[in-house]
Structure formats: structure tokens, C-alpha cells
JSON list of C-alpha atoms and ligand atoms in Angstrom, two decimals:
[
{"chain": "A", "resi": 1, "resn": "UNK", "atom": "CA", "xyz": [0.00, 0.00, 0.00]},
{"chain": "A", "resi": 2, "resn": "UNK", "atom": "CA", "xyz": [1.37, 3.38, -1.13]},
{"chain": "A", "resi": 3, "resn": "UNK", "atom": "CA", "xyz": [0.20, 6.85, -0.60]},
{"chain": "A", "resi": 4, "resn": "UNK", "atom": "CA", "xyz": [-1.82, 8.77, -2.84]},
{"chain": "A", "resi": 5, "resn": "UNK", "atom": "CA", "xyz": [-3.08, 7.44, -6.32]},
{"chain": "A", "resi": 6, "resn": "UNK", "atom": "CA", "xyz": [-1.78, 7.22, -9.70]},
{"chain": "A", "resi": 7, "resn": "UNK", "atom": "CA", "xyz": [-3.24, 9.54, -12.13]},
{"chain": "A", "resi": 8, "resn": "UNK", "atom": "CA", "xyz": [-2.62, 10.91, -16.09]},
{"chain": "A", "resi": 9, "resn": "UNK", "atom": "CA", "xyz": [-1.53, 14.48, -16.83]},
{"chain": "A", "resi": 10, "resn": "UNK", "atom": "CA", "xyz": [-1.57, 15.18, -20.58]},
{"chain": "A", "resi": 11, "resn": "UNK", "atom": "CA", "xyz": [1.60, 16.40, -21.25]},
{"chain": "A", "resi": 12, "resn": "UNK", "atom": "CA", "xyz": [0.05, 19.25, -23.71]},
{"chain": "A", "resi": 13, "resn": "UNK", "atom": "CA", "xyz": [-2.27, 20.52, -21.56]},
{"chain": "A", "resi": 14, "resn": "UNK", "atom": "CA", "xyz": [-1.79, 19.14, -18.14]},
{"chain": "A", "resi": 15, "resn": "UNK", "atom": "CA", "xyz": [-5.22, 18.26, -17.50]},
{"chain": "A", "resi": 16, "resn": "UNK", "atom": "CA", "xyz": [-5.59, 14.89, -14.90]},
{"chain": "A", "resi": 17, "resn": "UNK", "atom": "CA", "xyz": [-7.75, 11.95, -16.16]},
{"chain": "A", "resi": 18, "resn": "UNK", "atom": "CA", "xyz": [-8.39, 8.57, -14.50]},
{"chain": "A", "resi": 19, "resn": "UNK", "atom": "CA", "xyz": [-8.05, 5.75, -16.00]},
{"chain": "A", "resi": 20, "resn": "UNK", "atom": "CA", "xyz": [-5.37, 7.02, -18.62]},
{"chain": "A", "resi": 21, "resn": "UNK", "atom": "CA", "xyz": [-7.25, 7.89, -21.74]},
{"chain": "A", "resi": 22, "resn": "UNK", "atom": "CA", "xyz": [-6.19, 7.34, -25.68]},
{"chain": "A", "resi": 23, "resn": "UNK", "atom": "CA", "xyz": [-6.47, 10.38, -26.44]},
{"chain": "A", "resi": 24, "resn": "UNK", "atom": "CA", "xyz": [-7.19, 13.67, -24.23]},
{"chain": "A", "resi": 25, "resn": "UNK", "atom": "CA", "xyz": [-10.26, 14.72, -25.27]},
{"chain": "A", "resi": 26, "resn": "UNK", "atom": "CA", "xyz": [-9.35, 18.87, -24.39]},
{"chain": "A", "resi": 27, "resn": "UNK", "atom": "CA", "xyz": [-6.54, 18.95, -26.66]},
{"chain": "A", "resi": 28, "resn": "UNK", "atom": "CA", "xyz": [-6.38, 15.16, -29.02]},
{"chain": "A", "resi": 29, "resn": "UNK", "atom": "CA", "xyz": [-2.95, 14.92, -27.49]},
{"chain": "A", "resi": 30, "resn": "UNK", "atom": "CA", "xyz": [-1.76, 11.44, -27.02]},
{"chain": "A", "resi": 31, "resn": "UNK", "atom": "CA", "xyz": [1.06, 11.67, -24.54]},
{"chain": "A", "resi": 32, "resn": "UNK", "atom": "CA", "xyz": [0.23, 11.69, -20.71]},
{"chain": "A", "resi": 33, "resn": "UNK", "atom": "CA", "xyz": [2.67, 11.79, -17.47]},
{"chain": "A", "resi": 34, "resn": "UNK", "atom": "CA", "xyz": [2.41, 9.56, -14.10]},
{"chain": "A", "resi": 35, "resn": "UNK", "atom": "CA", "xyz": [1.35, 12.17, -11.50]},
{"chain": "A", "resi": 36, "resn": "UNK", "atom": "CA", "xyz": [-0.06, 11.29, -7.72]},
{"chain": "A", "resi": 37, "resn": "UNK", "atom": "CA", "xyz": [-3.08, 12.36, -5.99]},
{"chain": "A", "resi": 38, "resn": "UNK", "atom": "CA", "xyz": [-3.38, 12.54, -2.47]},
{"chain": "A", "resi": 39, "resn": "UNK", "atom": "CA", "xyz": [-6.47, 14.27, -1.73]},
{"chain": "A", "resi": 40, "resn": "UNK", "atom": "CA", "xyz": [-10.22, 14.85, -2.57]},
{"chain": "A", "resi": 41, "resn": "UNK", "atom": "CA", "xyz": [-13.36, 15.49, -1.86]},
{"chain": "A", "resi": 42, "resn": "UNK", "atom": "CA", "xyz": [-16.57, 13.09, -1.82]},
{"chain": "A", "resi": 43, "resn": "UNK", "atom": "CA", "xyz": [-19.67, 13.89, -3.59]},
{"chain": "A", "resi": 44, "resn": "UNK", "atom": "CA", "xyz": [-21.76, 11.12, -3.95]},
{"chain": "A", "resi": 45, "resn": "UNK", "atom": "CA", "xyz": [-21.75, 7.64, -2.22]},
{"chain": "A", "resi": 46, "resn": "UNK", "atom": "CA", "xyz": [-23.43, 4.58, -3.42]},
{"chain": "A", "resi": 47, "resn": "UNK", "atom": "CA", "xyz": [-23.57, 1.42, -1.42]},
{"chain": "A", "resi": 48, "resn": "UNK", "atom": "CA", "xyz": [-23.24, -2.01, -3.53]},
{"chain": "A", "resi": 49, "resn": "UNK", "atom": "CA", "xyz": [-24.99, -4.33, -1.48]},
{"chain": "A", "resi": 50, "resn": "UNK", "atom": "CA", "xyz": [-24.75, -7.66, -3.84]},
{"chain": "A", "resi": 51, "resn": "UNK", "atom": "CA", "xyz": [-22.29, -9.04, -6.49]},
{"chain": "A", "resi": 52, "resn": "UNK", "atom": "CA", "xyz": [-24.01, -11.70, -8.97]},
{"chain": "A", "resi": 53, "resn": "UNK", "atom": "CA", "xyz": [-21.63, -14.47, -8.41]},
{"chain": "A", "resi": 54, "resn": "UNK", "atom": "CA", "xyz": [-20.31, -13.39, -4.90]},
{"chain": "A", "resi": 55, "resn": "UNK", "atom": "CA", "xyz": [-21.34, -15.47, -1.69]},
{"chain": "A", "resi": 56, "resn": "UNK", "atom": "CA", "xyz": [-20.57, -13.98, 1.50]},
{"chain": "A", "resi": 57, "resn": "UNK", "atom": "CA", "xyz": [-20.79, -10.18, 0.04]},
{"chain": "A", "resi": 58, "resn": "UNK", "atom": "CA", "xyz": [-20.78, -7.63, 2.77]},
{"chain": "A", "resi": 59, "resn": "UNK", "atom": "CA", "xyz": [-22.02, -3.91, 1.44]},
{"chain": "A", "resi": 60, "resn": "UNK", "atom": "CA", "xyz": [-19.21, -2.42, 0.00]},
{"chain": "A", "resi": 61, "resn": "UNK", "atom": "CA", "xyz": [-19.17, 1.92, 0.10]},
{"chain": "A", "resi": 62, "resn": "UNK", "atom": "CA", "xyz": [-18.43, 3.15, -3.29]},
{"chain": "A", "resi": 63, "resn": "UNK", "atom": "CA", "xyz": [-17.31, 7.18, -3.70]},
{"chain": "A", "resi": 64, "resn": "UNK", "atom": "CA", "xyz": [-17.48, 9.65, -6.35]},
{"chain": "A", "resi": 65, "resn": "UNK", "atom": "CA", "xyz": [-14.98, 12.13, -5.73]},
{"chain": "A", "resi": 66, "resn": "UNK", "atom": "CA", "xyz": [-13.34, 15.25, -7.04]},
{"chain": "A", "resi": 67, "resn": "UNK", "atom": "CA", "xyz": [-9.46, 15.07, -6.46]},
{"chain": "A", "resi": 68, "resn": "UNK", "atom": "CA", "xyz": [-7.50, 18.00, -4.79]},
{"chain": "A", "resi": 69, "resn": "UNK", "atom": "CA", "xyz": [-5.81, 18.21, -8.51]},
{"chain": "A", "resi": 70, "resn": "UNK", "atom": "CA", "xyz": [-7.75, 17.24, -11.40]},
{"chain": "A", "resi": 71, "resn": "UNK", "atom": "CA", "xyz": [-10.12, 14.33, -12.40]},
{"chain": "A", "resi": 72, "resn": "UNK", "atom": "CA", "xyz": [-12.90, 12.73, -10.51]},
{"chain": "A", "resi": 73, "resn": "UNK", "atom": "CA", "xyz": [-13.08, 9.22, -9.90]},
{"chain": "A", "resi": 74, "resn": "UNK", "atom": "CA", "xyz": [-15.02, 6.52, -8.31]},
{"chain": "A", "resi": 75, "resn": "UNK", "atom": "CA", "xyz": [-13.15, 5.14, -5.01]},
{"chain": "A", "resi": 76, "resn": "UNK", "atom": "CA", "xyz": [-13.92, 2.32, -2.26]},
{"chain": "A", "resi": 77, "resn": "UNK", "atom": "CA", "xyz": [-14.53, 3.76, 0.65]},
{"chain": "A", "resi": 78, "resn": "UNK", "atom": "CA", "xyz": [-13.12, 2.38, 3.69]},
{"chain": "A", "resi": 79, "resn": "UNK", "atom": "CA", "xyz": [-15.02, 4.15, 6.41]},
{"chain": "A", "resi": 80, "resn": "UNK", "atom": "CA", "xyz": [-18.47, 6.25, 7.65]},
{"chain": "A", "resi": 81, "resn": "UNK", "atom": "CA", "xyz": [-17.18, 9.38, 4.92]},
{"chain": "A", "resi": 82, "resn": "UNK", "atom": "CA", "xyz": [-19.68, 11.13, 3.67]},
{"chain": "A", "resi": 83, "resn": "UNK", "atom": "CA", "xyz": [-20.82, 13.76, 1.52]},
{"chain": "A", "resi": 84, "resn": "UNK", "atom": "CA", "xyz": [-18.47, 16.92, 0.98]},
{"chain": "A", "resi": 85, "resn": "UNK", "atom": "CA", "xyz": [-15.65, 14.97, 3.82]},
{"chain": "A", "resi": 86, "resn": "UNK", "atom": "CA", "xyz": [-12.17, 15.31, 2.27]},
{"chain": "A", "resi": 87, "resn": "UNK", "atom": "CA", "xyz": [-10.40, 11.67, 2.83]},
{"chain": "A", "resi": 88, "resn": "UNK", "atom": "CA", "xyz": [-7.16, 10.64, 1.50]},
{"chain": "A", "resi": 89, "resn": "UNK", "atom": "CA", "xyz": [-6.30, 8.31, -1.09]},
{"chain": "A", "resi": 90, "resn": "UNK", "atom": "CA", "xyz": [-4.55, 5.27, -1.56]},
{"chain": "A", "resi": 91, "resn": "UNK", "atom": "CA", "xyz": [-4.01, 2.01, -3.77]},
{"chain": "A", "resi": 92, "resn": "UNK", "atom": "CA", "xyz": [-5.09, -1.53, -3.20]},
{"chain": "A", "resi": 93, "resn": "UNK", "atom": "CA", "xyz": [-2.80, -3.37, -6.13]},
{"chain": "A", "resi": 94, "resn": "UNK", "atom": "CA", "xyz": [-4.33, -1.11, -8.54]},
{"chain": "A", "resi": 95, "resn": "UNK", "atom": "CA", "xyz": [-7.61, -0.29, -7.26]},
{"chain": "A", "resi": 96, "resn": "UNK", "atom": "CA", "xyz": [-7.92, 3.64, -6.06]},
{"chain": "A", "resi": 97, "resn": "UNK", "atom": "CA", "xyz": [-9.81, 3.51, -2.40]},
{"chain": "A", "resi": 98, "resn": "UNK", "atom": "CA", "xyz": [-10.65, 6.51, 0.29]},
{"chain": "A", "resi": 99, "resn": "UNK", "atom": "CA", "xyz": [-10.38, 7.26, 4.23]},
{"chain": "A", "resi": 100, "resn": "UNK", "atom": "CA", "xyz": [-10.99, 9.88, 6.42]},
{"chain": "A", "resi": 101, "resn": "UNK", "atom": "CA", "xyz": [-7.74, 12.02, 6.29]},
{"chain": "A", "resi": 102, "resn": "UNK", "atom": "CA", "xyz": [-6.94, 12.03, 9.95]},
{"chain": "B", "resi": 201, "resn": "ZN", "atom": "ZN1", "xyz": [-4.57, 17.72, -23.29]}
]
């Protein structure tokens, strides 16, 4: 577990995207750079409550949040954050998740 989570800055343009994108769709241009994101703010939460295919599934918090610097994205949640809380991110293997920055 690291701090923080990848994202894409187009290298033209410097806007963030997550997941990296073919193409930036401000500016066409095709080449991106690995920045971090360690920060952001939630704005929606949905709760998945089953998984076709998945015995044993507890509710799992799901986030959509705006990072401190640049693209929104769609985070596990790993605790009672709601609604305009700021919570810090970090990486599961590849998998972006959120907590309450202490
Ligand atoms: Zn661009």
C-alpha cells in the first residue's frame, strides 16, 4: 500500500484523467505523465450491497470524488465518509480507495 493514487496528466495541456485515456479529449494529445493524488473530496456515495456471483458479500461503500488536482473518480470507501468529507487516497494493487484524512 502506497500513498496517494496514480493519475494521467496530458503532457500538452496538463489536464488529470483517470483511468489514462487514448487520447485527451481537451486537446487530441496522445502523450500523458504519471502524477499522484493525495487528496479529494466526496460527492456522492453509493452502497453495492450484492455481487451476482459473490457469496458472502458484505455492502461495500463506493465514492465519487473530485481530487485535490484534477479528475474525478469513483473510489472504495473504507469508512463512515460522507458527503463533501475530504479523505485521502490510496491504492489496493491497482484499485484507487478513500479514508478519512486524519
Ligand atoms: Zn490535453
Amino acid at each position: 500500500m502506497s500513498g496517494g493514487v496514480t493519475i494521467w496528466r496530458c503532457a500538452n495541456c496538463r489536464t488529470g484523467y483517470f483511468p489514462e485515456p487514448l487520447l485527451c479529449p481537451r486537446c487530441h494529445g496522445g502523450k500523458f505523465d504519471v502524477d499522484r493524488v493525495h487528496e479529494a473530496v466526496v460527492e456522492e456515495i453509493s452502497i453495492i450491497r450484492h455481487m451476482i456471483g459473490q457469496e458472502n458479500w458484505t455492502p461495500r461503500r463506493i465514492a465519487n470524488v473530485l481530487t485535490s488536482s484534477g479528475p474525478r473518480m469513483t473510489v472504495g470507501l473504507r469508512d463512515e465518509s460522507g458527503p463533501g468529507a475530504t479523505i485521502e487516497l490510496f491504492e489496493e494493487g491497482t484499485a484507487p480507495f478513500g479514508r478519512a484524512k486524519k
